[in-house]
Short mmCIF file of C-alpha atoms in Angstrom, two decimals:
data_model
loop_
_atom_site.label_atom_id
_atom_site.label_comp_id
_atom_site.label_asym_id
_atom_site.label_seq_id
_atom_site.Cartn_x
_atom_site.Cartn_y
_atom_site.Cartn_z
CA MET A 1 78.25 -140.36 103.01
CA ASN A 2 78.20 -137.72 100.27
CA PRO A 3 80.18 -138.81 97.21
CA SER A 4 83.38 -136.97 96.40
CA PRO A 5 83.14 -134.29 93.67
CA LEU A 6 85.78 -136.43 91.92
CA ALA A 7 83.42 -139.38 91.52
CA GLY A 8 83.12 -140.31 87.88
CA LYS A 9 85.64 -137.71 86.72
CA HIS A 10 88.26 -138.53 84.10
CA ILE A 11 91.69 -137.44 85.30
CA VAL A 12 95.01 -137.60 83.48
CA LEU A 13 97.80 -137.91 86.05
CA GLY A 14 101.16 -136.84 84.66
CA ILE A 15 104.26 -138.05 86.47
CA CYS A 16 107.76 -136.69 85.85
CA GLY A 17 111.22 -137.92 86.76
CA GLY A 18 111.79 -136.69 90.30
CA ILE A 19 112.12 -138.32 93.69
CA ALA A 20 108.67 -136.98 94.59
CA ALA A 21 107.23 -139.50 92.11
CA TYR A 22 106.84 -141.86 95.06
CA LYS A 23 104.07 -139.53 96.30
CA SER A 24 102.23 -140.00 93.02
CA VAL A 25 101.38 -143.55 94.04
CA SER A 26 99.50 -142.22 97.07
CA LEU A 27 97.89 -139.52 94.94
CA LEU A 28 96.72 -142.09 92.40
CA ARG A 29 95.31 -144.28 95.15
CA LEU A 30 93.40 -141.36 96.69
CA LEU A 31 91.96 -140.34 93.32
CA ILE A 32 90.77 -143.89 92.64
CA LYS A 33 89.34 -144.12 96.16
CA ALA A 34 87.40 -140.89 95.51
CA GLY A 35 85.77 -142.53 92.50
CA ALA A 36 87.80 -140.94 89.71
CA GLU A 37 88.90 -142.78 86.58
CA VAL A 38 92.62 -142.09 86.17
CA GLN A 39 94.92 -142.46 83.20
CA VAL A 40 98.59 -142.19 84.09
CA VAL A 41 100.99 -140.59 81.62
CA ILE A 42 104.62 -140.83 82.74
CA THR A 43 107.79 -139.41 81.25
CA PRO A 44 110.64 -141.82 80.38
CA ALA A 45 112.64 -140.40 83.31
CA GLY A 46 109.65 -140.92 85.61
CA LYS A 47 109.89 -144.68 85.06
CA GLN A 48 113.30 -144.59 86.74
CA PHE A 49 111.58 -143.61 89.99
CA ILE A 50 108.30 -145.56 89.94
CA THR A 51 107.38 -148.57 87.82
CA PRO A 52 104.44 -148.63 85.40
CA VAL A 53 103.43 -151.98 86.90
CA THR A 54 102.69 -150.35 90.25
CA LEU A 55 100.73 -147.52 88.62
CA SER A 56 98.70 -149.73 86.28
CA SER A 57 97.83 -152.05 89.17
CA LEU A 58 96.21 -149.13 90.99
CA SER A 59 94.62 -147.42 87.99
CA GLN A 60 93.53 -150.64 86.25
CA LYS A 61 94.72 -149.02 83.01
CA PRO A 62 97.92 -149.46 81.01
CA VAL A 63 100.35 -146.66 81.78
CA VAL A 64 101.13 -144.44 78.79
CA SER A 65 104.70 -143.26 78.31
CA GLU A 66 105.71 -143.53 74.67
CA PHE A 67 103.96 -142.41 71.50
CA PHE A 68 103.87 -146.03 70.24
CA THR A 69 103.71 -149.43 71.92
CA ALA A 70 107.06 -151.07 71.16
CA ASN A 71 105.78 -154.56 70.30
CA THR A 72 102.59 -153.76 68.37
CA GLY A 73 103.25 -150.27 67.05
CA GLU A 74 99.91 -149.12 68.54
CA TRP A 75 99.70 -145.32 68.57
CA HIS A 76 98.75 -143.60 71.81
CA SER A 77 96.67 -140.57 70.87
CA HIS A 78 97.50 -137.54 72.99
CA VAL A 79 94.57 -135.79 71.29
CA ASP A 80 92.11 -138.43 72.49
CA LEU A 81 93.53 -138.21 76.01
CA GLY A 82 93.17 -134.44 75.97
CA LEU A 83 89.53 -134.74 74.94
CA TRP A 84 88.80 -137.54 77.43
CA ALA A 85 90.10 -135.73 80.51
CA ASP A 86 87.96 -133.62 82.84
CA CYS A 87 91.24 -132.32 84.23
CA MET A 88 94.94 -133.01 84.09
CA VAL A 89 97.23 -132.91 87.11
CA ILE A 90 101.01 -133.11 86.78
CA ALA A 91 102.56 -134.21 90.06
CA PRO A 92 105.46 -134.08 90.41
CA ALA A 93 106.25 -131.48 87.77
CA THR A 94 110.01 -131.12 87.34
CA ALA A 95 111.84 -128.01 86.19
CA SER A 96 112.51 -129.71 82.84
CA THR A 97 108.87 -130.55 82.17
CA ILE A 98 107.68 -127.15 83.37
CA GLY A 99 110.06 -125.54 80.89
CA LYS A 100 108.84 -127.76 78.07
CA MET A 101 105.20 -127.06 78.90
CA ALA A 102 105.83 -123.33 79.07
CA HIS A 103 107.49 -123.23 75.65
CA GLY A 104 105.66 -125.99 73.79
CA VAL A 105 108.56 -128.43 73.51
CA ALA A 106 106.46 -131.46 72.59
CA ASP A 107 109.09 -134.19 72.75
CA ASN A 108 107.31 -136.65 75.01
CA MET A 109 103.82 -138.03 75.57
CA LEU A 110 103.17 -136.01 78.70
CA VAL A 111 103.87 -132.62 77.11
CA THR A 112 101.92 -133.43 73.95
CA THR A 113 98.97 -134.50 76.10
CA TYR A 114 99.23 -131.23 78.01
CA LEU A 115 99.26 -129.23 74.77
CA SER A 116 96.16 -131.13 73.60
CA ALA A 117 94.25 -130.80 76.89
CA LYS A 118 90.88 -129.06 76.61
CA SER A 119 90.24 -129.16 80.34
CA HIS A 120 91.84 -127.43 83.32
CA VAL A 121 95.44 -128.31 84.19
CA PHE A 122 96.96 -128.42 87.68
CA VAL A 123 100.73 -128.34 88.10
CA ALA A 124 102.46 -129.41 91.32
CA PRO A 125 106.17 -128.49 91.08
CA ALA A 126 108.80 -130.51 92.91
CA MET A 127 112.55 -129.85 92.82
CA ASP A 128 115.49 -128.67 94.88
CA LEU A 129 115.30 -125.19 96.38
CA ASP A 130 117.92 -123.61 94.11
CA MET A 131 116.19 -124.94 91.00
CA MET A 132 112.87 -123.70 92.35
CA ALA A 133 114.27 -120.23 92.99
CA HIS A 134 116.12 -119.92 89.65
CA PRO A 135 114.78 -117.07 87.49
CA SER A 136 114.17 -119.43 84.55
CA THR A 137 111.98 -121.69 86.70
CA THR A 138 110.02 -118.86 88.26
CA ALA A 139 109.50 -117.30 84.81
CA ASN A 140 108.30 -120.61 83.36
CA ILE A 141 105.89 -121.13 86.25
CA GLU A 142 104.48 -117.65 85.71
CA LEU A 143 104.06 -118.44 82.02
CA LEU A 144 102.08 -121.56 82.88
CA ARG A 145 100.00 -119.54 85.31
CA SER A 146 99.34 -116.94 82.61
CA TYR A 147 98.06 -119.71 80.30
CA GLY A 148 95.32 -120.42 82.85
CA ASN A 149 96.92 -123.40 84.62
CA THR A 150 96.60 -123.73 88.38
CA ILE A 151 99.95 -123.97 90.17
CA ILE A 152 99.80 -126.04 93.36
CA GLU A 153 102.65 -124.40 95.22
CA PRO A 154 105.31 -126.69 96.73
CA GLU A 155 105.94 -126.79 100.44
CA THR A 156 109.00 -125.67 102.35
CA GLY A 157 110.79 -128.48 104.14
CA TYR A 158 113.49 -131.12 104.06
CA LEU A 159 114.54 -131.98 100.49
CA ALA A 160 116.20 -135.00 98.90
CA SER A 161 119.45 -133.04 98.58
CA GLY A 162 119.65 -132.78 102.35
CA LEU A 163 118.89 -129.06 102.22
CA THR A 164 115.82 -127.36 103.62
CA GLY A 165 113.76 -124.96 101.54
CA LYS A 166 110.87 -124.54 99.13
CA GLY A 167 110.52 -127.38 96.65
CA ARG A 168 108.70 -130.29 98.32
CA MET A 169 105.71 -131.42 96.28
CA GLU A 170 102.44 -130.68 98.03
CA GLU A 171 101.09 -133.67 99.93
CA PRO A 172 98.71 -135.92 97.95
CA GLU A 173 95.84 -135.33 100.39
CA ASN A 174 96.05 -131.59 99.80
CA ILE A 175 96.26 -131.99 96.03
CA VAL A 176 93.06 -134.03 96.17
CA LYS A 177 91.41 -131.23 98.17
CA VAL A 178 92.38 -128.73 95.47
CA LEU A 179 90.85 -130.94 92.78
CA GLU A 180 87.72 -131.54 94.84
CA GLY A 181 87.33 -127.81 95.37
CA TYR A 182 87.61 -127.22 91.65
CA PHE A 183 84.95 -129.78 90.75
CA ALA A 184 82.71 -128.84 93.69
CA ARG A 185 82.19 -125.42 92.17
CA SER A 186 82.02 -126.68 88.58
CA LEU A 187 78.21 -126.70 88.52
CA THR A 188 77.45 -123.86 90.92
CA LEU A 189 76.30 -121.65 88.03
CA ALA A 190 74.46 -124.42 86.15
CA GLY A 191 71.35 -123.03 84.52
CA LYS A 192 72.54 -119.43 84.81
CA ARG A 193 73.04 -117.13 81.84
CA VAL A 194 76.03 -114.83 82.02
CA LEU A 195 76.93 -111.83 79.87
CA VAL A 196 80.58 -110.69 79.86
CA THR A 197 82.20 -107.86 77.93
CA ALA A 198 85.93 -107.83 77.22
CA GLY A 199 88.69 -105.95 75.49
CA PRO A 200 88.82 -102.43 74.03
CA THR A 201 86.57 -100.76 71.52
CA TYR A 202 87.94 -99.13 68.39
CA GLU A 203 86.30 -95.91 67.25
CA LYS A 204 87.12 -95.21 63.62
CA ILE A 205 88.70 -91.94 62.49
CA ASP A 206 89.13 -93.09 58.90
CA PRO A 207 89.49 -96.52 57.22
CA VAL A 208 92.96 -97.09 58.77
CA ARG A 209 92.96 -95.17 62.08
CA PHE A 210 90.99 -95.39 65.26
CA ILE A 211 90.73 -94.22 68.87
CA GLY A 212 91.30 -97.09 71.28
CA ASN A 213 93.18 -98.21 74.39
CA TYR A 214 95.65 -100.84 75.57
CA SER A 215 93.15 -103.40 76.90
CA SER A 216 94.20 -106.98 76.03
CA GLY A 217 90.89 -108.63 76.92
CA LYS A 218 92.64 -111.15 79.20
CA MET A 219 90.58 -110.30 82.28
CA GLY A 220 87.24 -110.52 80.49
CA TYR A 221 88.13 -113.79 78.80
CA ALA A 222 89.27 -115.25 82.14
CA LEU A 223 85.91 -114.26 83.66
CA ALA A 224 83.98 -115.84 80.80
CA GLU A 225 85.91 -119.09 81.13
CA GLU A 226 85.51 -119.15 84.91
CA CYS A 227 81.74 -118.75 84.61
CA ALA A 228 81.58 -121.44 81.92
CA ALA A 229 83.67 -123.78 84.07
CA ARG A 230 81.02 -123.40 86.78
CA GLY A 231 78.29 -124.50 84.42
CA ALA A 232 76.94 -121.18 83.14
CA GLU A 233 75.82 -120.42 79.61
CA VAL A 234 78.11 -117.54 78.69
CA THR A 235 77.86 -114.85 76.03
CA LEU A 236 81.15 -112.98 75.65
CA VAL A 237 80.88 -109.70 73.74
CA SER A 238 84.46 -108.99 72.76
CA GLY A 239 86.19 -106.00 71.26
CA PRO A 240 89.25 -106.50 69.02
CA VAL A 241 91.71 -108.73 70.92
CA SER A 242 94.29 -111.41 70.16
CA VAL A 243 93.30 -113.74 73.03
CA THR A 244 90.92 -116.64 72.42
CA THR A 245 88.85 -119.02 74.50
CA LYS A 246 89.17 -122.79 74.34
CA ASP A 247 85.92 -123.38 76.20
CA PRO A 248 83.12 -124.39 73.80
CA ARG A 249 80.54 -123.23 76.36
CA VAL A 250 81.53 -119.61 75.74
CA LYS A 251 79.71 -117.97 72.83
CA VAL A 252 81.95 -115.18 71.53
CA VAL A 253 80.35 -112.23 69.74
CA LYS A 254 82.95 -110.02 68.04
CA VAL A 255 82.38 -106.27 67.85
CA GLU A 256 84.50 -103.23 67.15
CA SER A 257 82.88 -100.03 68.38
CA ALA A 258 81.14 -99.04 71.60
CA ARG A 259 77.80 -98.75 69.82
CA GLU A 260 78.19 -102.23 68.37
CA MET A 261 79.02 -103.56 71.83
CA LEU A 262 75.98 -101.86 73.32
CA ALA A 263 73.71 -103.32 70.65
CA GLU A 264 74.90 -106.87 71.39
CA CYS A 265 74.64 -106.33 75.15
CA GLU A 266 71.09 -105.08 74.77
CA LYS A 267 70.23 -108.33 72.98
CA ALA A 268 71.72 -110.58 75.67
CA PHE A 269 71.03 -108.59 78.85
CA PRO A 270 67.27 -109.20 79.32
CA ALA A 271 67.80 -112.98 79.60
CA SER A 272 71.01 -112.74 81.65
CA ASP A 273 71.16 -113.60 85.33
CA ILE A 274 74.64 -112.10 85.69
CA SER A 275 76.32 -109.40 83.61
CA ILE A 276 79.98 -108.47 84.05
CA MET A 277 81.05 -105.29 82.26
CA CYS A 278 84.80 -105.82 81.97
CA ALA A 279 85.43 -104.17 78.59
CA ALA A 280 87.45 -100.96 78.40
CA VAL A 281 84.93 -99.05 76.30
CA ALA A 282 86.19 -95.86 74.65
CA ASP A 283 84.50 -92.84 76.23
CA TYR A 284 84.53 -90.85 73.01
CA ALA A 285 84.23 -91.42 69.28
CA PRO A 286 84.83 -89.17 66.29
CA ALA A 287 81.70 -87.23 65.34
CA ALA A 288 82.38 -88.02 61.69
CA VAL A 289 84.37 -90.82 60.07
CA ALA A 290 86.33 -89.99 56.92
CA ASP A 291 85.54 -92.36 54.08
CA ARG A 292 89.12 -92.14 52.83
CA LYS A 293 92.48 -92.14 54.58
CA ILE A 294 93.32 -88.69 55.90
CA LYS A 295 96.56 -87.71 54.19
CA ARG A 296 99.31 -86.01 56.15
CA GLU A 297 100.17 -83.95 53.09
CA HIS A 298 97.26 -81.64 53.87
CA SER A 299 98.48 -78.15 54.72
CA GLU A 300 96.60 -78.12 58.01
CA VAL A 301 96.49 -80.64 60.82
CA PRO A 302 92.96 -82.09 60.88
CA VAL A 303 90.79 -81.35 63.90
CA ILE A 304 88.79 -84.34 65.11
CA GLU A 305 85.56 -83.46 66.85
CA LEU A 306 84.57 -86.03 69.45
CA VAL A 307 81.20 -87.11 70.80
CA LYS A 308 80.42 -89.14 73.90
CA ASN A 309 79.92 -92.85 73.49
CA PRO A 310 76.99 -94.51 75.25
CA ASP A 311 77.72 -95.75 78.77
CA ILE A 312 76.98 -99.45 78.39
CA ALA A 313 77.02 -100.33 82.10
CA ALA A 314 74.80 -97.37 83.01
CA THR A 315 72.38 -98.21 80.18
CA LEU A 316 72.02 -101.77 81.44
CA GLY A 317 71.88 -100.61 85.05
CA ALA A 318 68.85 -98.47 84.27
CA ARG A 319 67.09 -101.54 82.85
CA LYS A 320 68.16 -104.02 85.54
CA LYS A 321 65.34 -106.12 86.94
CA PRO A 322 65.10 -107.65 90.44
CA GLY A 323 67.24 -110.78 90.59
CA GLN A 324 69.72 -109.65 87.96
CA ILE A 325 73.30 -108.99 89.08
CA LEU A 326 75.34 -106.34 87.31
CA ALA A 327 79.08 -105.94 87.96
CA GLY A 328 81.34 -103.25 86.54
CA PHE A 329 85.02 -102.35 86.43
CA ALA A 330 86.83 -99.14 87.27
CA LEU A 331 90.41 -98.56 86.16
CA GLU A 332 91.58 -95.42 87.93
CA THR A 333 94.74 -93.34 88.19
CA ASP A 334 93.76 -91.14 91.17
CA ASN A 335 91.05 -90.88 93.83
CA GLU A 336 90.49 -94.53 93.08
CA ALA A 337 88.05 -95.54 95.82
CA SER A 338 85.84 -92.44 95.63
CA ASN A 339 85.66 -92.64 91.83
CA ALA A 340 84.72 -96.32 91.99
CA VAL A 341 81.99 -95.73 94.58
CA GLU A 342 80.56 -92.91 92.46
CA LYS A 343 80.39 -95.25 89.44
CA LEU A 344 78.80 -97.97 91.55
CA GLU A 345 75.93 -95.66 92.50
CA ARG A 346 75.54 -93.81 89.20
CA LYS A 347 75.43 -96.96 87.09
CA ASN A 348 73.21 -98.94 89.51
CA LEU A 349 75.78 -101.72 89.87
CA ASP A 350 75.72 -104.45 92.50
CA LEU A 351 79.50 -104.42 92.76
CA ILE A 352 82.43 -102.79 91.05
CA VAL A 353 85.96 -104.14 90.59
CA LEU A 354 88.58 -101.46 91.15
CA ASN A 355 92.02 -101.48 89.50
CA SER A 356 94.60 -98.80 90.12
CA MET A 357 97.17 -97.96 87.47
CA ARG A 358 99.50 -97.18 90.36
CA ASP A 359 99.61 -100.86 91.37
CA LYS A 360 102.46 -102.72 89.69
CA GLY A 361 101.22 -105.75 87.79
CA ALA A 362 97.63 -104.49 87.49
CA GLY A 363 95.72 -102.95 84.59
CA PHE A 364 96.11 -103.32 80.85
CA GLY A 365 98.24 -105.93 79.10
CA THR A 366 99.42 -107.84 82.17
CA ASP A 367 98.85 -111.48 83.11
CA THR A 368 98.20 -110.45 86.71
CA ASN A 369 95.82 -108.10 88.44
CA LYS A 370 95.35 -106.52 91.85
CA ILE A 371 91.76 -105.66 92.64
CA THR A 372 89.43 -104.31 95.27
CA ILE A 373 85.79 -105.41 95.07
CA ILE A 374 83.50 -102.61 96.25
CA ASP A 375 79.80 -102.94 97.02
CA ARG A 376 77.34 -101.13 99.26
CA GLU A 377 78.63 -103.01 102.28
CA GLY A 378 82.22 -101.84 101.88
CA SER A 379 85.43 -102.72 100.07
CA HIS A 380 87.27 -106.01 99.88
CA PRO A 381 90.93 -105.81 98.74
CA TYR A 382 92.79 -108.75 97.23
CA PRO A 383 96.54 -109.28 96.72
CA LEU A 384 98.23 -109.45 93.32
CA LYS A 385 97.22 -112.67 91.55
CA SER A 386 97.03 -114.15 88.08
CA LYS A 387 94.00 -113.00 86.13
CA THR A 388 92.68 -116.57 86.22
CA GLU A 389 92.76 -116.48 90.03
CA VAL A 390 91.30 -112.98 90.08
CA ALA A 391 88.43 -114.18 87.89
CA ALA A 392 87.66 -116.91 90.43
CA ASP A 393 87.62 -114.33 93.25
CA ILE A 394 85.24 -112.07 91.32
CA VAL A 395 82.88 -114.91 90.42
CA ASP A 396 82.96 -116.13 94.03
CA SER A 397 81.85 -112.66 95.12
CA ILE A 398 79.06 -112.61 92.55
CA GLN A 399 77.89 -116.10 93.46
CA SER A 400 77.54 -115.11 97.10
CA ARG A 401 74.79 -112.70 96.02
CA LEU A 402 72.69 -115.24 94.14
#
């Protein structure tokens, strides 16, 4: 039999204080059976539902709950746990813990471990239907999703309150399948070199002003992290953004202008197997940059002459060699599909990811995106998702061409 993708993986299993904690025993058993090494971290309330003795018997590790061991004063390092883990799964995740995770309320060992985690985090909510549907809960879940966590949606069914609705923790067998799927694709890009561009470019007018756009860089950074998570060596050429990457496998090269971005892409592109042009590059730049701040006290309003910036995707497309895959992005406001197809052909792309500014929740500055992937075989629309999930869809599409 083929070994499970979980074999040999280090997993932190977080357990919160909810009736669904009884399912965590089955989940722990299945993880151990799959060959994973599991460290349980349980909240104080969780111990009211399932005993540490049961959990440590299955995991063959002492269960961690408090910051210090009461008798010896031994400190349990949440930092070490965060570094040790290949992933963290919190099941069940109560409304209280979800809220603490979303807002960084580090008052117990589980939340501090989550805040220290360097690996991917899976969250399996479990609560009564009214709590699940409350705006504060839904907002906190979306915050966690926006941080890059995977939410394992609860089922609809009979609940402990006697009511029926959405709030049942997903079954342990299905949670294991989610984790196996994640690790199964973790090395699918091993040995591949990936170039990603992200964010806006700033084209200087004078020392304090520039031409730019509203791009946050979130989509490009999500793509870089998704490729790195699949084993690729990633170079991320980033315009000025406030987002960061936690993945040490992503080499970030900071640039400001379109010409600087092109220069860095030209360095990385020849050795790249996959290039994803996600940056929102300014189409134009001032023909001349003032060496001093332009004062408004001038009697006349200054006229800024613009020149075209280089088309980075088209430049790389003209140099693309057999075996290289080049993907681009098109953010459109009208005639979306026809404009995207025209860019696909003109820039010699293998696929183009279309966003429409008319779609709510898509485009600049959001944590979600709604895309259509277009290639020479046709178009493939996707529903609104988090940018982390969208990144996985895009990389899946690219991988299918390798």
